[in-house]
mmCIF file of C-alpha atoms and ligand atoms in Angstrom:
data_model
loop_
_atom_site.group_PDB
_atom_site.id
_atom_site.type_symbol
_atom_site.label_atom_id
_atom_site.label_comp_id
_atom_site.label_asym_id
_atom_site.label_seq_id
_atom_site.Cartn_x
_atom_site.Cartn_y
_atom_site.Cartn_z
ATOM 1 C CA UNK A 8 -27.711 -40.824 -90.253
ATOM 2 C CA UNK A 9 -25.428 -40.641 -87.213
ATOM 3 C CA UNK A 10 -22.872 -38.094 -88.407
ATOM 4 C CA UNK A 11 -23.272 -34.509 -87.313
ATOM 5 C CA UNK A 12 -23.478 -33.326 -90.911
ATOM 6 C CA UNK A 13 -24.177 -34.830 -94.296
ATOM 7 C CA UNK A 14 -25.353 -33.808 -97.761
ATOM 8 C CA UNK A 15 -28.740 -35.213 -98.720
ATOM 9 C CA UNK A 16 -29.691 -35.502 -102.397
ATOM 10 C CA UNK A 17 -33.304 -34.381 -102.555
ATOM 11 C CA UNK A 18 -35.869 -36.334 -104.515
ATOM 12 C CA UNK A 19 -36.872 -34.671 -107.767
ATOM 13 C CA UNK A 20 -39.781 -35.008 -110.162
ATOM 14 C CA UNK A 21 -40.748 -33.131 -113.313
ATOM 15 C CA UNK A 22 -39.121 -32.300 -116.626
ATOM 16 C CA UNK A 23 -37.361 -29.434 -118.344
ATOM 17 C CA UNK A 24 -40.631 -28.588 -120.180
ATOM 18 C CA UNK A 25 -42.718 -27.810 -117.108
ATOM 19 C CA UNK A 26 -40.085 -27.469 -114.385
ATOM 20 C CA UNK A 27 -39.048 -29.574 -111.442
ATOM 21 C CA UNK A 28 -40.342 -30.290 -107.959
ATOM 22 C CA UNK A 29 -38.069 -31.415 -105.127
ATOM 23 C CA UNK A 30 -39.154 -32.538 -101.689
ATOM 24 C CA UNK A 31 -38.099 -34.168 -98.448
ATOM 25 C CA UNK A 32 -40.066 -35.692 -95.613
ATOM 26 C CA UNK A 33 -39.768 -35.359 -91.857
ATOM 27 C CA UNK A 34 -38.202 -38.418 -90.194
ATOM 28 C CA UNK A 35 -37.660 -40.048 -93.593
ATOM 29 C CA UNK A 36 -35.204 -37.906 -95.528
ATOM 30 C CA UNK A 37 -34.446 -35.690 -92.517
ATOM 31 C CA UNK A 38 -33.525 -37.513 -89.284
ATOM 32 C CA UNK A 39 -35.793 -35.571 -86.938
ATOM 33 C CA UNK A 40 -39.343 -34.329 -86.556
ATOM 34 C CA UNK A 41 -39.583 -30.870 -88.150
ATOM 35 C CA UNK A 42 -41.106 -28.305 -85.784
ATOM 36 C CA UNK A 43 -40.089 -25.062 -87.466
ATOM 37 C CA UNK A 44 -39.185 -23.774 -90.909
ATOM 38 C CA UNK A 45 -37.564 -20.423 -91.613
ATOM 39 C CA UNK A 46 -35.744 -18.763 -94.481
ATOM 40 C CA UNK A 47 -33.215 -15.981 -94.979
ATOM 41 C CA UNK A 48 -33.503 -13.766 -98.050
ATOM 42 C CA UNK A 49 -32.627 -10.348 -99.565
ATOM 43 C CA UNK A 50 -29.024 -10.868 -98.465
ATOM 44 C CA UNK A 51 -26.266 -9.096 -100.433
ATOM 45 C CA UNK A 52 -23.357 -11.189 -101.774
ATOM 46 C CA UNK A 53 -20.377 -11.088 -99.416
ATOM 47 C CA UNK A 54 -22.516 -11.201 -96.272
ATOM 48 C CA UNK A 55 -21.422 -13.508 -93.460
ATOM 49 C CA UNK A 56 -24.072 -14.857 -91.083
ATOM 50 C CA UNK A 57 -24.357 -17.657 -88.560
ATOM 51 C CA UNK A 58 -21.399 -17.529 -86.180
ATOM 52 C CA UNK A 59 -23.053 -19.715 -83.598
ATOM 53 C CA UNK A 60 -23.649 -23.312 -82.559
ATOM 54 C CA UNK A 61 -26.662 -24.977 -80.954
ATOM 55 C CA UNK A 62 -26.817 -26.997 -77.765
ATOM 56 C CA UNK A 63 -29.600 -29.349 -78.915
ATOM 57 C CA UNK A 64 -31.116 -28.057 -82.149
ATOM 58 C CA UNK A 65 -30.706 -30.086 -85.319
ATOM 59 C CA UNK A 66 -31.272 -28.498 -88.692
ATOM 60 C CA UNK A 67 -31.665 -29.259 -92.355
ATOM 61 C CA UNK A 68 -30.567 -26.498 -94.725
ATOM 62 C CA UNK A 69 -31.192 -26.022 -98.403
ATOM 63 C CA UNK A 70 -30.714 -23.246 -100.926
ATOM 64 C CA UNK A 71 -33.493 -23.169 -103.556
ATOM 65 C CA UNK A 72 -31.897 -20.181 -105.306
ATOM 66 C CA UNK A 73 -28.296 -18.946 -105.433
ATOM 67 C CA UNK A 74 -25.125 -20.145 -103.739
ATOM 68 C CA UNK A 75 -24.127 -20.151 -100.074
ATOM 69 C CA UNK A 76 -20.934 -21.519 -98.510
ATOM 70 C CA UNK A 77 -21.145 -23.138 -95.095
ATOM 71 C CA UNK A 78 -18.112 -23.668 -92.920
ATOM 72 C CA UNK A 79 -18.871 -26.204 -90.198
ATOM 73 C CA UNK A 80 -16.581 -26.536 -87.187
ATOM 74 C CA UNK A 81 -16.846 -29.142 -84.434
ATOM 75 C CA UNK A 82 -14.112 -27.468 -82.386
ATOM 76 C CA UNK A 83 -11.477 -29.881 -83.703
ATOM 77 C CA UNK A 84 -11.818 -29.737 -87.474
ATOM 78 C CA UNK A 85 -13.619 -27.664 -90.092
ATOM 79 C CA UNK A 86 -15.524 -28.723 -93.192
ATOM 80 C CA UNK A 87 -16.812 -26.639 -96.088
ATOM 81 C CA UNK A 88 -19.963 -27.157 -98.104
ATOM 82 C CA UNK A 89 -21.443 -25.131 -100.954
ATOM 83 C CA UNK A 90 -25.208 -25.173 -101.278
ATOM 84 C CA UNK A 91 -25.816 -24.105 -104.877
ATOM 85 C CA UNK A 92 -28.568 -26.367 -106.124
ATOM 86 C CA UNK A 93 -32.243 -26.845 -105.222
ATOM 87 C CA UNK A 94 -31.569 -30.591 -105.368
ATOM 88 C CA UNK A 95 -29.195 -30.581 -102.407
ATOM 89 C CA UNK A 96 -29.770 -30.324 -98.645
ATOM 90 C CA UNK A 97 -27.370 -30.328 -95.688
ATOM 91 C CA UNK A 98 -28.089 -31.902 -92.325
ATOM 92 C CA UNK A 99 -26.340 -30.192 -89.399
ATOM 93 C CA UNK A 100 -26.500 -31.802 -85.982
ATOM 94 C CA UNK A 101 -26.104 -30.220 -82.550
ATOM 95 C CA UNK A 102 -22.769 -28.919 -81.321
ATOM 96 C CA UNK A 103 -21.514 -27.602 -84.660
ATOM 97 C CA UNK A 104 -20.328 -24.015 -85.089
ATOM 98 C CA UNK A 105 -21.429 -22.612 -88.468
ATOM 99 C CA UNK A 106 -20.312 -19.644 -90.542
ATOM 100 C CA UNK A 107 -22.375 -18.949 -93.642
ATOM 101 C CA UNK A 108 -21.176 -16.852 -96.594
ATOM 102 C CA UNK A 109 -23.497 -15.497 -99.262
ATOM 103 C CA UNK A 110 -21.690 -16.099 -102.580
ATOM 104 C CA UNK A 111 -24.402 -14.563 -104.792
ATOM 105 C CA UNK A 112 -26.866 -11.715 -104.271
ATOM 106 C CA UNK A 113 -30.299 -12.755 -103.059
ATOM 107 C CA UNK A 114 -29.408 -16.405 -102.443
ATOM 108 C CA UNK A 115 -32.109 -17.901 -100.260
ATOM 109 C CA UNK A 116 -31.276 -20.123 -97.315
ATOM 110 C CA UNK A 117 -34.127 -22.282 -96.033
ATOM 111 C CA UNK A 118 -33.912 -24.155 -92.755
ATOM 112 C CA UNK A 119 -36.055 -26.914 -91.249
ATOM 113 C CA UNK A 120 -35.399 -27.247 -87.516
ATOM 114 C CA UNK A 121 -36.036 -29.902 -84.887
ATOM 115 C CA UNK A 122 -37.475 -27.454 -82.358
ATOM 116 C CA UNK A 123 -39.142 -24.108 -81.803
ATOM 117 C CA UNK A 124 -37.059 -20.942 -81.589
ATOM 118 C CA UNK A 125 -35.239 -20.707 -78.253
ATOM 119 C CA UNK A 126 -32.421 -18.188 -77.839
ATOM 120 C CA UNK A 127 -31.052 -20.149 -74.841
ATOM 121 C CA UNK A 128 -30.170 -23.005 -77.208
ATOM 122 C CA UNK A 129 -27.725 -20.722 -79.058
ATOM 123 C CA UNK A 130 -24.003 -20.541 -78.266
ATOM 124 C CA UNK A 131 -22.844 -17.259 -79.780
ATOM 125 C CA UNK A 132 -19.440 -17.054 -78.111
ATOM 126 C CA UNK A 133 -16.740 -19.111 -79.857
ATOM 127 C CA UNK A 134 -14.690 -19.380 -76.641
ATOM 128 C CA UNK A 135 -17.678 -20.848 -74.823
ATOM 129 C CA UNK A 136 -18.232 -23.253 -77.728
ATOM 130 C CA UNK A 137 -14.623 -24.490 -77.475
ATOM 131 C CA UNK A 138 -14.947 -24.828 -73.702
ATOM 132 C CA UNK A 139 -18.048 -27.039 -74.126
ATOM 133 C CA UNK A 140 -16.224 -29.138 -76.750
ATOM 134 C CA UNK A 141 -13.304 -29.605 -74.299
ATOM 135 C CA UNK A 142 -15.774 -30.630 -71.576
ATOM 136 C CA UNK A 143 -17.243 -33.201 -74.024
ATOM 137 C CA UNK A 144 -20.671 -31.577 -73.682
ATOM 138 C CA UNK A 145 -21.769 -33.304 -76.901
ATOM 139 C CA UNK A 146 -19.708 -36.455 -76.326
ATOM 140 C CA UNK A 147 -19.542 -38.340 -79.645
ATOM 141 C CA UNK A 148 -22.347 -36.454 -81.328
ATOM 142 C CA UNK A 149 -20.333 -33.709 -82.958
ATOM 143 C CA UNK A 150 -17.848 -35.631 -85.090
ATOM 144 C CA UNK A 151 -17.641 -34.125 -88.556
HETATM 145 P P1 TYD B 10 -29.991 -16.187 -86.268
HETATM 146 O O1 TYD B 10 -30.363 -17.634 -86.077
HETATM 147 O O2 TYD B 10 -28.896 -15.632 -85.397
HETATM 148 O O3 TYD B 10 -29.637 -15.944 -87.813
HETATM 149 P P2 TYD B 10 -28.242 -16.165 -88.597
HETATM 150 O O4 TYD B 10 -27.528 -17.313 -87.982
HETATM 151 O O5 TYD B 10 -28.633 -16.408 -90.013
HETATM 152 O O6 TYD B 10 -27.455 -14.897 -88.531
HETATM 153 O O7 TYD B 10 -31.308 -15.308 -86.120
HETATM 154 C C1 TYD B 10 -31.313 -13.929 -86.414
HETATM 155 C C2 TYD B 10 -32.333 -13.256 -85.512
HETATM 156 O O8 TYD B 10 -33.644 -13.743 -85.796
HETATM 157 C C3 TYD B 10 -32.083 -13.506 -84.028
HETATM 158 O O9 TYD B 10 -32.170 -12.267 -83.350
HETATM 159 C C4 TYD B 10 -33.201 -14.389 -83.587
HETATM 160 C C5 TYD B 10 -34.280 -14.203 -84.621
HETATM 161 N N1 TYD B 10 -34.988 -15.476 -84.914
HETATM 162 C C6 TYD B 10 -36.292 -15.653 -84.480
HETATM 163 O O10 TYD B 10 -36.901 -14.795 -83.831
HETATM 164 N N2 TYD B 10 -36.925 -16.840 -84.768
HETATM 165 C C7 TYD B 10 -36.320 -17.820 -85.480
HETATM 166 O O11 TYD B 10 -36.922 -18.891 -85.738
HETATM 167 C C8 TYD B 10 -34.962 -17.619 -85.907
HETATM 168 C C9 TYD B 10 -34.218 -18.666 -86.668
HETATM 169 C C10 TYD B 10 -34.334 -16.435 -85.607
#
């Protein structure tokens, strides 16, 4: 998986009678070693979050409940994804600006990340993000 973002269909077991179980595995379904998992919840519909990029961090996002729109931007082009199924995950590589829109109340966004929390890995200024893209900070890694 070389692209900076891609939808991953999660494996699924179970049946309608007893419910379903989906799963993914570090370095198998997700192209990095998972060091941290976090989740965002109790968010009202209409909320916008994100508005940052990461220098090195890679992430895998999934929405087990609800619907969330992600707008990914590599500084040259933008792509939209809607996470609205527990069977779907989205890999986001480094160097990608993301805006996230809660489409339904209480949608839950879960994230598996390649590293521990480090505020210095965040780029929260869009102008700085564009400057790094122009300087080819991520070279070929942030093609959408
Ligand atoms: P942030 O990643 O900016 O959330 P979002 O992109 O959804 O708006 O994180 C929000 C706050 O939470 C920020 O102040 C940092 C803190 N935080 C941690 O302390 N540890 C973590 O693992 C994460 C992801 C965030």
